[in-house]
Tab-separated table of C-alpha atoms in Angstrom:
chain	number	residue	atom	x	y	z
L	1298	UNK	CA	0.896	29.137	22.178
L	1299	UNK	CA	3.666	27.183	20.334
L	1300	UNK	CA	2.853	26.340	16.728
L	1301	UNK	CA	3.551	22.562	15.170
L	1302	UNK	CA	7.281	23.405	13.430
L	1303	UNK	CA	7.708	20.536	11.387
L	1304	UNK	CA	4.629	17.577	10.808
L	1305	UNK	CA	6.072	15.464	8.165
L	1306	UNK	CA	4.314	15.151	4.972
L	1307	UNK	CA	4.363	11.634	3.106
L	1308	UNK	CA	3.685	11.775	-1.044
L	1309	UNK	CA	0.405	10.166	-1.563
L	1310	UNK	CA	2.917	6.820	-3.697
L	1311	UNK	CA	4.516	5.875	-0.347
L	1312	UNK	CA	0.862	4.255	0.838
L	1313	UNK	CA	0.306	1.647	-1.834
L	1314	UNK	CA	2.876	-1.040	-3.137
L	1315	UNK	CA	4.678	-1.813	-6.206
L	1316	UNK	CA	3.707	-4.986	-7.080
L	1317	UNK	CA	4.066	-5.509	-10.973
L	1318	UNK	CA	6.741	-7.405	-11.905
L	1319	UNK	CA	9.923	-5.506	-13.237
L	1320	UNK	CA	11.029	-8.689	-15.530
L	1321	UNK	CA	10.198	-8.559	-19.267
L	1322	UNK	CA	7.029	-11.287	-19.249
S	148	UNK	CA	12.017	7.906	-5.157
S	149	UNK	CA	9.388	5.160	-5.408
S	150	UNK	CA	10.022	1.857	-3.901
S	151	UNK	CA	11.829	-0.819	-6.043
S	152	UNK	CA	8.871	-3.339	-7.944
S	153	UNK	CA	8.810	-6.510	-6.830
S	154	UNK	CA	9.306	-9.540	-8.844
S	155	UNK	CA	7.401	-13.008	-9.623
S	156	UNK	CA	8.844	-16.338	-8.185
S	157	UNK	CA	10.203	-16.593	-4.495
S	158	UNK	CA	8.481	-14.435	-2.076
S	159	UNK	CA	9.910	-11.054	-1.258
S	160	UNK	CA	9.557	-8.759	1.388
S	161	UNK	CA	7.585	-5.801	0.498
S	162	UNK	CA	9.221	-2.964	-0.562
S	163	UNK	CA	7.514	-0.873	1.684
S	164	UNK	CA	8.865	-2.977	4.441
S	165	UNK	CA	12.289	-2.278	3.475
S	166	UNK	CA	14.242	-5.501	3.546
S	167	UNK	CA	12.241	-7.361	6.590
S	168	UNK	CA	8.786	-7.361	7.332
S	169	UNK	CA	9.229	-6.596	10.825
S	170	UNK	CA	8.313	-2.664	10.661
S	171	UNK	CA	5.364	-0.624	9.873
S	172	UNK	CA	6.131	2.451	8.003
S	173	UNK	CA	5.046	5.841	10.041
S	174	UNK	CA	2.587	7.182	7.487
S	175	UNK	CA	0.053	4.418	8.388
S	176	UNK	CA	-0.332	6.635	11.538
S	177	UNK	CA	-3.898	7.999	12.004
S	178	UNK	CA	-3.344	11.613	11.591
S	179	UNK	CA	-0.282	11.001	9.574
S	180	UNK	CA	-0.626	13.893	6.291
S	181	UNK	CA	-0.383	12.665	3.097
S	182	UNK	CA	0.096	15.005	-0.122
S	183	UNK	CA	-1.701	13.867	-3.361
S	184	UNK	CA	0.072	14.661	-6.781
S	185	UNK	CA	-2.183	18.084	-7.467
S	186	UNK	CA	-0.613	19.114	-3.942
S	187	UNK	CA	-3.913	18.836	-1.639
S	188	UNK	CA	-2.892	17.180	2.084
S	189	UNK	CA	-5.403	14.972	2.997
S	190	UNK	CA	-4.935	12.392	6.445
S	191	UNK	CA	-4.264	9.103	5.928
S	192	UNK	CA	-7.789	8.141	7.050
S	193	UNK	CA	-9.408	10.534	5.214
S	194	UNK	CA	-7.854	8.945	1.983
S	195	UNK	CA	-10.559	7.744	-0.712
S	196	UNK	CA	-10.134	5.450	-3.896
S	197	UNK	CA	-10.497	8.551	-6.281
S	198	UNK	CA	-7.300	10.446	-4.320
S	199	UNK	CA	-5.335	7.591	-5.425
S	200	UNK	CA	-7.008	7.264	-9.396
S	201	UNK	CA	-6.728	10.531	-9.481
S	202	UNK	CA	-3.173	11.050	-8.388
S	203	UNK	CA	-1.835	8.690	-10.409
S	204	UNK	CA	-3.726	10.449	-13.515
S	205	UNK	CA	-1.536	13.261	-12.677
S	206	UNK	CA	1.253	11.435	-12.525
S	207	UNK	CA	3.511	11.500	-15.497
S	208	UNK	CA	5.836	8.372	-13.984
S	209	UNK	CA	3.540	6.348	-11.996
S	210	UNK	CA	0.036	4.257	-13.169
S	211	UNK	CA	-2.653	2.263	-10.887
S	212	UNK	CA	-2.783	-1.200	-10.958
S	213	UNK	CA	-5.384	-3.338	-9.501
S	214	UNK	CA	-4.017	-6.598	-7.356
S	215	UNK	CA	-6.491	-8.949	-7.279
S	216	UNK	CA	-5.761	-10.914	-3.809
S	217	UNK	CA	-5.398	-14.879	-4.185
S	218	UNK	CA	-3.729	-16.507	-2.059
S	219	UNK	CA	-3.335	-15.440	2.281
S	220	UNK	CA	-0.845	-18.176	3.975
S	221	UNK	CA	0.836	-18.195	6.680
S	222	UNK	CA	4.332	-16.239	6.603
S	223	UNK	CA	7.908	-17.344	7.389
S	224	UNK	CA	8.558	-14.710	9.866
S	225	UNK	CA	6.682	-14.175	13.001
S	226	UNK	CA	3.256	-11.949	12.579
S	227	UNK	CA	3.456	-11.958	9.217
S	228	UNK	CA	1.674	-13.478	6.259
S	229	UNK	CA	2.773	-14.389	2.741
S	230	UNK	CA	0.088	-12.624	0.406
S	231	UNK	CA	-0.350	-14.148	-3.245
S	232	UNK	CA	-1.602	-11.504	-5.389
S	233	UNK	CA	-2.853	-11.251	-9.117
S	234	UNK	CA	-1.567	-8.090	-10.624
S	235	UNK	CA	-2.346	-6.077	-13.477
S	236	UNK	CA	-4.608	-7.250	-16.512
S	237	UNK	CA	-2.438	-10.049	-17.058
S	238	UNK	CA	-2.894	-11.154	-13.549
S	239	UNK	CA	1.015	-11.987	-13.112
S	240	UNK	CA	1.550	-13.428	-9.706
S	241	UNK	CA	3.343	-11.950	-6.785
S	242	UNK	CA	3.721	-12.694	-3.439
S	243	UNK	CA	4.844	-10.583	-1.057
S	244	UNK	CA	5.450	-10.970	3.107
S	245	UNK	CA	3.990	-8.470	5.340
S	246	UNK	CA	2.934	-8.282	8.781
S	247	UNK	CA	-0.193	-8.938	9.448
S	248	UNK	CA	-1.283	-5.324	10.264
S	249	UNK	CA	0.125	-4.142	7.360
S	250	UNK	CA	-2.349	-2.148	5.968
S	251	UNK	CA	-3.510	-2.446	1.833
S	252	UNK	CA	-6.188	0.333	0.044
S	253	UNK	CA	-8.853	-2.075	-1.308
S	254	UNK	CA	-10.924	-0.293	-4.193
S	255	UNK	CA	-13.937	1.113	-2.960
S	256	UNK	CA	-13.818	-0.357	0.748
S	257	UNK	CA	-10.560	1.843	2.165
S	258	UNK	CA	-7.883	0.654	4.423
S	259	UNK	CA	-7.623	-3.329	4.875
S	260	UNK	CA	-5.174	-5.498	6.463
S	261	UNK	CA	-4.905	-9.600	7.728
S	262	UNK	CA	-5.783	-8.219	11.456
S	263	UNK	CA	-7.892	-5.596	11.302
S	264	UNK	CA	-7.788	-4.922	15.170
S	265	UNK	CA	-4.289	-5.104	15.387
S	266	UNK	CA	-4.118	-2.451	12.909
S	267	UNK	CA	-6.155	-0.030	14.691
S	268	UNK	CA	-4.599	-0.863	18.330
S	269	UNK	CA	-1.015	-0.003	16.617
S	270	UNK	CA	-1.682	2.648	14.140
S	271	UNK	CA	-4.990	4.368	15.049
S	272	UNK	CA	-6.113	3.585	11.690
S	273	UNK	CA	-10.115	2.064	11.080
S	274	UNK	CA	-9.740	-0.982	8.962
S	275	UNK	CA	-11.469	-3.684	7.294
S	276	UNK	CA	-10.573	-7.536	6.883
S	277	UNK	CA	-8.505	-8.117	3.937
S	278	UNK	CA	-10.152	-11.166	2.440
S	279	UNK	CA	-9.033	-13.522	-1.015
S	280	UNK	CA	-10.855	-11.682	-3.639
S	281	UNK	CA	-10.178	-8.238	-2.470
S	282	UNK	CA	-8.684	-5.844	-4.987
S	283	UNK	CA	-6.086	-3.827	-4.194
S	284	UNK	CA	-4.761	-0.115	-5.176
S	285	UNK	CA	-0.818	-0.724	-6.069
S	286	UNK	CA	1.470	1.150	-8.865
S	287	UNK	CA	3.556	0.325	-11.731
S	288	UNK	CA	5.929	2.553	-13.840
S	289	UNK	CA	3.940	4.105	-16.705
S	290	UNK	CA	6.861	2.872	-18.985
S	291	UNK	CA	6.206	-0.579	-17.676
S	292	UNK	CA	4.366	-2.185	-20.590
């Protein structure tokens, strides 16, 4: 039987936005 | 790298959209594997509101912030929605433009998005309504202040 090579693997940060502002408030 | 923040004033296109809201990235996927910070791999729909808390505890760059949602109007571009959001403890608005399957991590409920169903028919992934009120996982840059 023919192993899986290559299943990507995503960092756990990709999933959830960056959503604060980068400008000094 | 993480994605660049996003900024107050005219809407943007989510970063995780790239520079148009017309794509859904691949690790929404059901099955898709997804490798917290202390190096566990976990599927996407397995995730749970502590993997996130406590991967970003581990983190020495990265902090969670909780984006309260405000504001759900239609978007610009077809399928999509323009999301006003309050972030952070000082609540500063953003809005961002995503599709409307675009999936968010609401505290304690999992996997949300503006069309639940079209979520799971294109991704696989079980998901709940995203509602005004919700409260969202997202990051900031520990040397944010």
């Amino acid at each position: 039987n023919v192993e899986p090579r290559s299943v990507p693997v995503f960092p756990w940060h990709s999933l959830v936005p960056f959503l604060a502002p980068t400008q000094s408030d | 790298s993480p994605a660049p923040a996003l900024a107050p004033g005219p809407v943007q296109a989510s970063p995780s959209l790239s520079s148009s809201p017309t794509t859904l990235p691949p690790f929404f996927m059901r099955g898709s594997i997804i490798q917290l910070a202390d190096g566990e791999l976990k599927r996407v729909e397995d995730l749970k509101t502590e993997d996130f808390i406590q991967s970003a505890e581990i983190s020495s760059e990265l902090k969670i912030d909780s984006s309260t949602v405000e504001r759900i109007d239609t978007g610009q571009t077809p399928n999509a929605v323009i999301i006003q959001f309050g972030v952070g403890e000082h609540k500063a608005q953003v809005c961002v433009e995503v599709l409307l399957e675009y999936p968010f991590f609401v505290f304690g409920q999992g996997w949300s998005s503006c069309c639940p169903d079209r979520t799971t028919q294109l991704l696989e992934l079980s998901c709940a309504k995203l509602c005004v009120g919700d409260v969202c996982v997202s990051l900031t840059l520990r040397s944010l202040r």
